mmCIF file of C-alpha atoms in Angstrom:
data_model
loop_
_atom_site.group_PDB
_atom_site.id
_atom_site.type_symbol
_atom_site.label_atom_id
_atom_site.label_comp_id
_atom_site.label_asym_id
_atom_site.label_seq_id
_atom_site.Cartn_x
_atom_site.Cartn_y
_atom_site.Cartn_z
ATOM 1 C CA GLY A 1 23.945 0.398 -16.438
ATOM 2 C CA MET A 2 21.986 -0.229 -13.253
ATOM 3 C CA LEU A 3 23.226 -0.898 -9.704
ATOM 4 C CA ILE A 4 20.622 -2.187 -7.230
ATOM 5 C CA ASN A 5 21.467 -2.193 -3.528
ATOM 6 C CA VAL A 6 19.523 -5.175 -2.178
ATOM 7 C CA SER A 7 22.158 -7.420 -0.605
ATOM 8 C CA ARG A 8 20.848 -7.093 2.958
ATOM 9 C CA THR A 9 17.225 -7.508 1.901
ATOM 10 C CA ILE A 10 18.053 -10.819 0.230
ATOM 11 C CA ALA A 11 20.718 -12.071 2.641
ATOM 12 C CA ARG A 12 18.446 -11.617 5.674
ATOM 13 C CA ALA A 13 15.312 -12.962 4.025
ATOM 14 C CA GLU A 14 13.770 -16.140 5.396
ATOM 15 C CA ASP A 15 14.242 -17.695 1.947
ATOM 16 C CA PRO A 16 17.089 -15.855 0.109
ATOM 17 C CA GLY A 17 16.558 -17.773 -3.118
ATOM 18 C CA ARG A 18 12.901 -16.882 -3.211
ATOM 19 C CA ALA A 19 13.659 -13.235 -2.368
ATOM 20 C CA ALA A 20 16.178 -13.044 -5.231
ATOM 21 C CA ALA A 21 13.702 -14.623 -7.645
ATOM 22 C CA GLU A 22 10.968 -12.166 -6.621
ATOM 23 C CA LEU A 23 13.320 -9.237 -7.199
ATOM 24 C CA ARG A 24 14.270 -10.629 -10.612
ATOM 25 C CA ASP A 25 10.600 -10.982 -11.572
ATOM 26 C CA ALA A 26 9.839 -7.430 -10.383
ATOM 27 C CA ILE A 27 12.682 -6.034 -12.498
ATOM 28 C CA ILE A 28 11.524 -7.981 -15.554
ATOM 29 C CA ALA A 29 7.947 -6.748 -15.040
ATOM 30 C CA ALA A 30 9.136 -3.139 -14.730
ATOM 31 C CA ILE A 31 11.243 -3.403 -17.881
ATOM 32 C CA GLY A 32 8.394 -5.014 -19.769
ATOM 33 C CA SER A 33 5.972 -2.188 -18.934
ATOM 34 C CA SER A 34 8.412 0.688 -19.341
ATOM 35 C CA GLY A 35 7.356 1.522 -22.879
ATOM 36 C CA ALA A 36 3.948 2.800 -21.747
ATOM 37 C CA ARG A 37 5.228 4.635 -18.697
ATOM 38 C CA GLU A 38 6.951 7.766 -20.011
ATOM 39 C CA PRO A 39 7.694 10.226 -17.199
ATOM 40 C CA VAL A 40 5.856 13.537 -16.982
ATOM 41 C CA ALA A 41 6.593 16.689 -15.003
ATOM 42 C CA GLY A 42 7.439 15.725 -11.426
ATOM 43 C CA GLY A 43 9.136 12.470 -12.425
ATOM 44 C CA LEU A 44 6.136 10.106 -12.209
ATOM 45 C CA PRO A 45 5.300 7.820 -15.153
ATOM 46 C CA ALA A 46 2.275 9.057 -17.083
ATOM 47 C CA ASP A 47 -0.131 6.445 -15.700
ATOM 48 C CA ARG A 48 0.812 7.103 -12.075
ATOM 49 C CA ALA A 49 0.780 10.875 -12.617
ATOM 50 C CA ALA A 50 -2.800 10.620 -13.887
ATOM 51 C CA LEU A 51 -3.740 8.469 -10.895
ATOM 52 C CA ALA A 52 -2.169 10.957 -8.468
ATOM 53 C CA ASP A 53 -4.193 13.790 -9.989
ATOM 54 C CA SER A 54 -7.389 11.725 -9.914
ATOM 55 C CA LEU A 55 -6.929 11.087 -6.192
ATOM 56 C CA LEU A 56 -6.575 14.826 -5.630
ATOM 57 C CA GLU A 57 -9.639 15.649 -7.731
ATOM 58 C CA ALA A 58 -11.783 13.035 -5.957
ATOM 59 C CA GLY A 59 -10.985 14.539 -2.549
ATOM 60 C CA CYS A 60 -8.981 11.518 -1.437
ATOM 61 C CA VAL A 61 -6.146 13.934 -0.581
ATOM 62 C CA ARG A 62 -6.874 17.080 1.395
ATOM 63 C CA PHE A 63 -4.755 19.906 2.743
ATOM 64 C CA GLY A 64 -5.582 21.871 5.884
ATOM 65 C CA SER A 65 -5.467 20.996 9.578
ATOM 66 C CA PHE A 66 -6.474 17.488 10.618
ATOM 67 C CA THR A 67 -6.293 15.441 13.817
ATOM 68 C CA LEU A 68 -4.987 11.947 13.192
ATOM 69 C CA LYS A 69 -5.878 8.761 15.073
ATOM 70 C CA SER A 70 -2.727 9.220 17.159
ATOM 71 C CA GLY A 71 -3.927 12.682 18.224
ATOM 72 C CA ALA A 72 -1.200 14.408 16.243
ATOM 73 C CA GLN A 73 -2.010 17.335 13.954
ATOM 74 C CA SER A 74 -1.388 16.954 10.236
ATOM 75 C CA PRO A 75 -1.482 19.461 7.339
ATOM 76 C CA ILE A 76 -2.438 16.680 4.913
ATOM 77 C CA TYR A 77 -5.065 13.946 5.098
ATOM 78 C CA PHE A 78 -5.549 10.896 2.893
ATOM 79 C CA ASP A 79 -9.173 9.721 2.860
ATOM 80 C CA LEU A 80 -8.993 6.604 0.715
ATOM 81 C CA ARG A 81 -12.331 5.319 2.014
ATOM 82 C CA LEU A 82 -13.815 7.632 -0.612
ATOM 83 C CA LEU A 83 -12.576 5.249 -3.312
ATOM 84 C CA ALA A 84 -15.644 3.082 -2.716
ATOM 85 C CA SER A 85 -17.756 5.966 -4.089
ATOM 86 C CA HIS A 86 -15.617 6.329 -7.233
ATOM 87 C CA PRO A 87 -15.707 2.937 -9.005
ATOM 88 C CA ARG A 88 -13.636 3.986 -12.024
ATOM 89 C CA LEU A 89 -10.942 5.463 -9.813
ATOM 90 C CA LEU A 90 -11.071 2.364 -7.606
ATOM 91 C CA ALA A 91 -10.467 0.235 -10.708
ATOM 92 C CA GLU A 92 -7.422 2.386 -11.600
ATOM 93 C CA VAL A 93 -6.092 1.947 -8.068
ATOM 94 C CA ALA A 94 -6.604 -1.810 -8.348
ATOM 95 C CA ARG A 95 -4.575 -1.887 -11.565
ATOM 96 C CA ALA A 96 -1.735 -0.048 -9.810
ATOM 97 C CA TYR A 97 -1.763 -2.628 -7.012
ATOM 98 C CA ALA A 98 -1.838 -5.430 -9.570
ATOM 99 C CA GLN A 99 1.349 -4.099 -11.174
ATOM 100 C CA LEU A 100 3.170 -4.314 -7.853
ATOM 101 C CA LEU A 101 1.719 -7.739 -7.099
ATOM 102 C CA SER A 102 2.861 -9.105 -10.458
ATOM 103 C CA GLY A 103 6.418 -9.325 -9.129
ATOM 104 C CA LEU A 104 5.477 -11.157 -5.922
ATOM 105 C CA THR A 105 4.867 -14.815 -5.143
ATOM 106 C CA TYR A 106 1.863 -15.557 -2.911
ATOM 107 C CA ASP A 107 -1.240 -17.717 -2.490
ATOM 108 C CA ARG A 108 -3.836 -15.189 -1.300
ATOM 109 C CA LEU A 109 -4.519 -11.534 -0.707
ATOM 110 C CA ALA A 110 -5.305 -10.362 2.826
ATOM 111 C CA ALA A 111 -7.008 -6.960 3.055
ATOM 112 C CA LEU A 112 -7.131 -4.952 6.266
ATOM 113 C CA PRO A 113 -10.507 -3.662 7.422
ATOM 114 C CA TYR A 114 -11.946 -1.270 6.827
ATOM 115 C CA ALA A 115 -10.431 1.084 4.229
ATOM 116 C CA ALA A 116 -8.632 -1.682 2.343
ATOM 117 C CA LEU A 117 -11.649 -3.991 1.986
ATOM 118 C CA PRO A 118 -13.042 -2.347 -1.177
ATOM 119 C CA ILE A 119 -9.492 -1.958 -2.487
ATOM 120 C CA GLY A 120 -8.752 -5.632 -1.814
ATOM 121 C CA THR A 121 -11.993 -6.720 -3.466
ATOM 122 C CA ALA A 122 -11.180 -4.643 -6.555
ATOM 123 C CA VAL A 123 -7.654 -6.077 -6.667
ATOM 124 C CA ALA A 124 -9.010 -9.628 -6.335
ATOM 125 C CA LEU A 125 -11.361 -9.000 -9.260
ATOM 126 C CA GLN A 126 -8.500 -7.454 -11.257
ATOM 127 C CA THR A 127 -6.019 -10.272 -10.615
ATOM 128 C CA GLY A 128 -8.306 -13.259 -10.081
ATOM 129 C CA GLN A 129 -6.544 -13.982 -6.794
ATOM 130 C CA PRO A 130 -8.581 -15.098 -3.736
ATOM 131 C CA MET A 131 -8.907 -12.725 -0.778
ATOM 132 C CA ILE A 132 -9.313 -13.116 2.966
ATOM 133 C CA TYR A 133 -9.385 -10.541 5.749
ATOM 134 C CA PRO A 134 -8.667 -10.541 9.482
ATOM 135 C CA ARG A 135 -11.538 -9.267 11.621
ATOM 136 C CA ARG A 136 -10.958 -6.369 13.990
ATOM 137 C CA GLU A 137 -13.465 -7.824 16.424
ATOM 138 C CA VAL A 138 -14.235 -11.534 16.649
ATOM 139 C CA LYS A 139 -17.987 -12.232 16.723
ATOM 140 C CA GLU A 140 -19.452 -13.964 19.750
ATOM 141 C CA TYR A 141 -21.833 -15.927 17.537
ATOM 142 C CA GLY A 142 -21.790 -17.907 14.286
ATOM 143 C CA THR A 143 -18.380 -19.301 13.376
ATOM 144 C CA ARG A 144 -16.507 -16.827 15.647
ATOM 145 C CA ALA A 145 -13.827 -16.676 12.972
ATOM 146 C CA ALA A 146 -10.878 -14.321 13.484
ATOM 147 C CA ILE A 147 -10.217 -14.463 9.727
ATOM 148 C CA GLU A 148 -12.940 -14.400 7.098
ATOM 149 C CA GLY A 149 -12.543 -16.364 3.880
ATOM 150 C CA ALA A 150 -11.088 -19.702 2.839
ATOM 151 C CA PHE A 151 -7.411 -20.464 3.380
ATOM 152 C CA CYS A 152 -5.018 -23.237 4.345
ATOM 153 C CA GLU A 153 -2.282 -23.244 6.962
ATOM 154 C CA LYS A 154 1.213 -22.327 5.697
ATOM 155 C CA GLU A 155 -0.125 -20.418 2.694
ATOM 156 C CA VAL A 156 1.663 -17.173 1.810
ATOM 157 C CA VAL A 157 -0.510 -14.064 1.894
ATOM 158 C CA VAL A 158 0.203 -10.508 0.774
ATOM 159 C CA LEU A 159 -1.170 -7.916 3.165
ATOM 160 C CA LEU A 160 -3.084 -5.098 1.435
ATOM 161 C CA ASP A 161 -3.817 -1.738 3.049
ATOM 162 C CA ASP A 162 -4.530 1.792 1.897
ATOM 163 C CA LEU A 163 -1.711 3.621 3.717
ATOM 164 C CA ALA A 164 1.447 2.928 5.684
ATOM 165 C CA THR A 165 2.593 5.358 8.365
ATOM 166 C CA THR A 166 4.256 3.748 11.378
ATOM 167 C CA GLY A 167 3.235 0.173 10.530
ATOM 168 C CA GLY A 168 1.314 -0.395 13.776
ATOM 169 C CA SER A 169 -1.926 -1.602 12.196
ATOM 170 C CA LYS A 170 0.033 -3.916 9.901
ATOM 171 C CA PHE A 171 1.646 -5.691 12.845
ATOM 172 C CA GLU A 172 -1.743 -6.153 14.540
ATOM 173 C CA ALA A 173 -3.149 -7.796 11.412
ATOM 174 C CA MET A 174 -0.005 -9.849 10.878
ATOM 175 C CA GLU A 175 -0.294 -11.303 14.382
ATOM 176 C CA ARG A 176 -3.796 -12.607 13.687
ATOM 177 C CA LEU A 177 -2.852 -14.024 10.314
ATOM 178 C CA GLN A 178 0.328 -15.643 11.603
ATOM 179 C CA ALA A 179 -1.585 -17.096 14.556
ATOM 180 C CA ALA A 180 -3.724 -18.922 11.971
ATOM 181 C CA GLY A 181 -0.592 -20.396 10.382
ATOM 182 C CA LEU A 182 -0.309 -18.006 7.453
ATOM 183 C CA ILE A 183 3.014 -16.618 6.184
ATOM 184 C CA ILE A 184 3.616 -12.959 5.284
ATOM 185 C CA HIS A 185 6.575 -11.643 3.298
ATOM 186 C CA ASP A 186 5.058 -8.540 1.721
ATOM 187 C CA VAL A 187 2.747 -5.599 2.411
ATOM 188 C CA VAL A 188 1.336 -3.547 -0.478
ATOM 189 C CA VAL A 189 -0.204 -0.093 0.006
ATOM 190 C CA LEU A 190 -1.261 2.788 -2.197
ATOM 191 C CA ILE A 191 0.655 5.462 -0.270
ATOM 192 C CA ASP A 192 3.689 5.247 2.003
ATOM 193 C CA ARG A 193 3.476 8.275 4.316
ATOM 194 C CA GLN A 194 7.151 7.690 5.163
ATOM 195 C CA GLY A 195 6.556 7.646 8.893
ATOM 196 C CA GLY A 196 8.794 4.670 9.661
ATOM 197 C CA ALA A 197 6.594 1.760 8.509
ATOM 198 C CA ARG A 198 9.059 0.575 5.872
ATOM 199 C CA GLN A 199 11.909 0.373 8.381
ATOM 200 C CA ALA A 200 9.769 -1.263 11.092
ATOM 201 C CA LEU A 201 8.462 -3.916 8.701
ATOM 202 C CA ALA A 202 11.936 -4.553 7.267
ATOM 203 C CA ALA A 203 13.221 -5.203 10.802
ATOM 204 C CA ALA A 204 10.564 -7.935 11.030
ATOM 205 C CA GLY A 205 11.599 -9.419 7.678
ATOM 206 C CA VAL A 206 8.623 -8.005 5.759
ATOM 207 C CA ARG A 207 8.895 -5.872 2.609
ATOM 208 C CA LEU A 208 6.743 -2.791 2.036
ATOM 209 C CA HIS A 209 5.669 -1.980 -1.540
ATOM 210 C CA ALA A 210 3.877 1.301 -2.293
ATOM 211 C CA VAL A 211 2.371 2.694 -5.469
ATOM 212 C CA PHE A 212 3.382 6.166 -4.221
ATOM 213 C CA SER A 213 5.571 7.592 -1.522
ATOM 214 C CA MET A 214 4.290 10.850 -0.051
ATOM 215 C CA THR A 215 7.409 12.595 -1.376
ATOM 216 C CA GLU A 216 6.614 11.437 -4.927
ATOM 217 C CA LEU A 217 3.095 12.839 -4.669
ATOM 218 C CA LEU A 218 4.226 16.173 -3.230
ATOM 219 C CA ASP A 219 6.981 16.506 -5.850
ATOM 220 C CA HIS A 220 4.509 15.788 -8.638
ATOM 221 C CA TRP A 221 1.913 18.304 -7.437
ATOM 222 C CA GLU A 222 4.615 20.932 -6.966
ATOM 223 C CA ALA A 223 6.045 20.383 -10.460
ATOM 224 C CA THR A 224 2.584 20.513 -12.040
ATOM 225 C CA GLN A 225 1.459 23.412 -9.801
ATOM 226 C CA ARG A 226 -1.730 21.628 -8.777
ATOM 227 C CA VAL A 227 -1.387 22.472 -5.064
ATOM 228 C CA ASP A 228 -0.407 25.717 -3.364
ATOM 229 C CA LEU A 229 3.314 25.720 -2.552
ATOM 230 C CA GLU A 230 2.807 26.664 1.109
ATOM 231 C CA LYS A 231 0.494 23.691 1.630
ATOM 232 C CA LEU A 232 3.074 21.385 0.062
ATOM 233 C CA ARG A 233 5.835 22.796 2.246
ATOM 234 C CA ALA A 234 3.753 22.183 5.361
ATOM 235 C CA ALA A 235 3.086 18.590 4.278
ATOM 236 C CA ARG A 236 6.787 17.986 3.637
ATOM 237 C CA THR A 237 7.530 18.552 7.321
ATOM 238 C CA LEU A 238 5.864 15.178 8.030
ATOM 239 C CA VAL A 239 8.174 13.201 5.776
ATOM 240 C CA GLU A 240 10.759 11.294 7.753
ATOM 241 C CA GLN A 241 14.270 12.544 7.030
#
């Protein structure tokens, strides 16, 4: 009783057989965990609903008026750097990433500095998978490495970040990793702000996986009445139609 529209994703993949197998494994993993993921108000499974509320309570999500890196004004701000100060919440976030990663095939994790470094470390501890990270600035002393950590050429890495908006920072990191001979098929984030990153990455043959979309979070907080309706309406104007 389920129809999944993935033909283009698989047909245009670099390795269609591998892409189909990864999708199969993701479906099996989702079915296997469905018994403990009963939906609550807002449509989120219970574990993700609790995580969404914990992010709000920890101040990782704020409503107001904020200036983004691009200079644009935003009525909502995600400050996931705060996770480093909330170890239990960070561990819950790592488990959510691990669930998404369980359906993927890869050799190493690659976390983006700086916000994703504690997240990536927590995920590595949760999964037992090795982690590397591309430097933003290459040191003029020591090894002068552009990528920190041990890896081998032609290994497959999964890019980890906190958020996805337009995808710009992902492409910058991907260039450094690919220049070192590494292969990237997937990017995993906590929140997809739905600003075009998914489409931009897909055009480059890379899949975006998110624990939450911004719409899912806003719908949940509206259904559970945890955030003022006017604030939610203002935040919804940012979601790409």
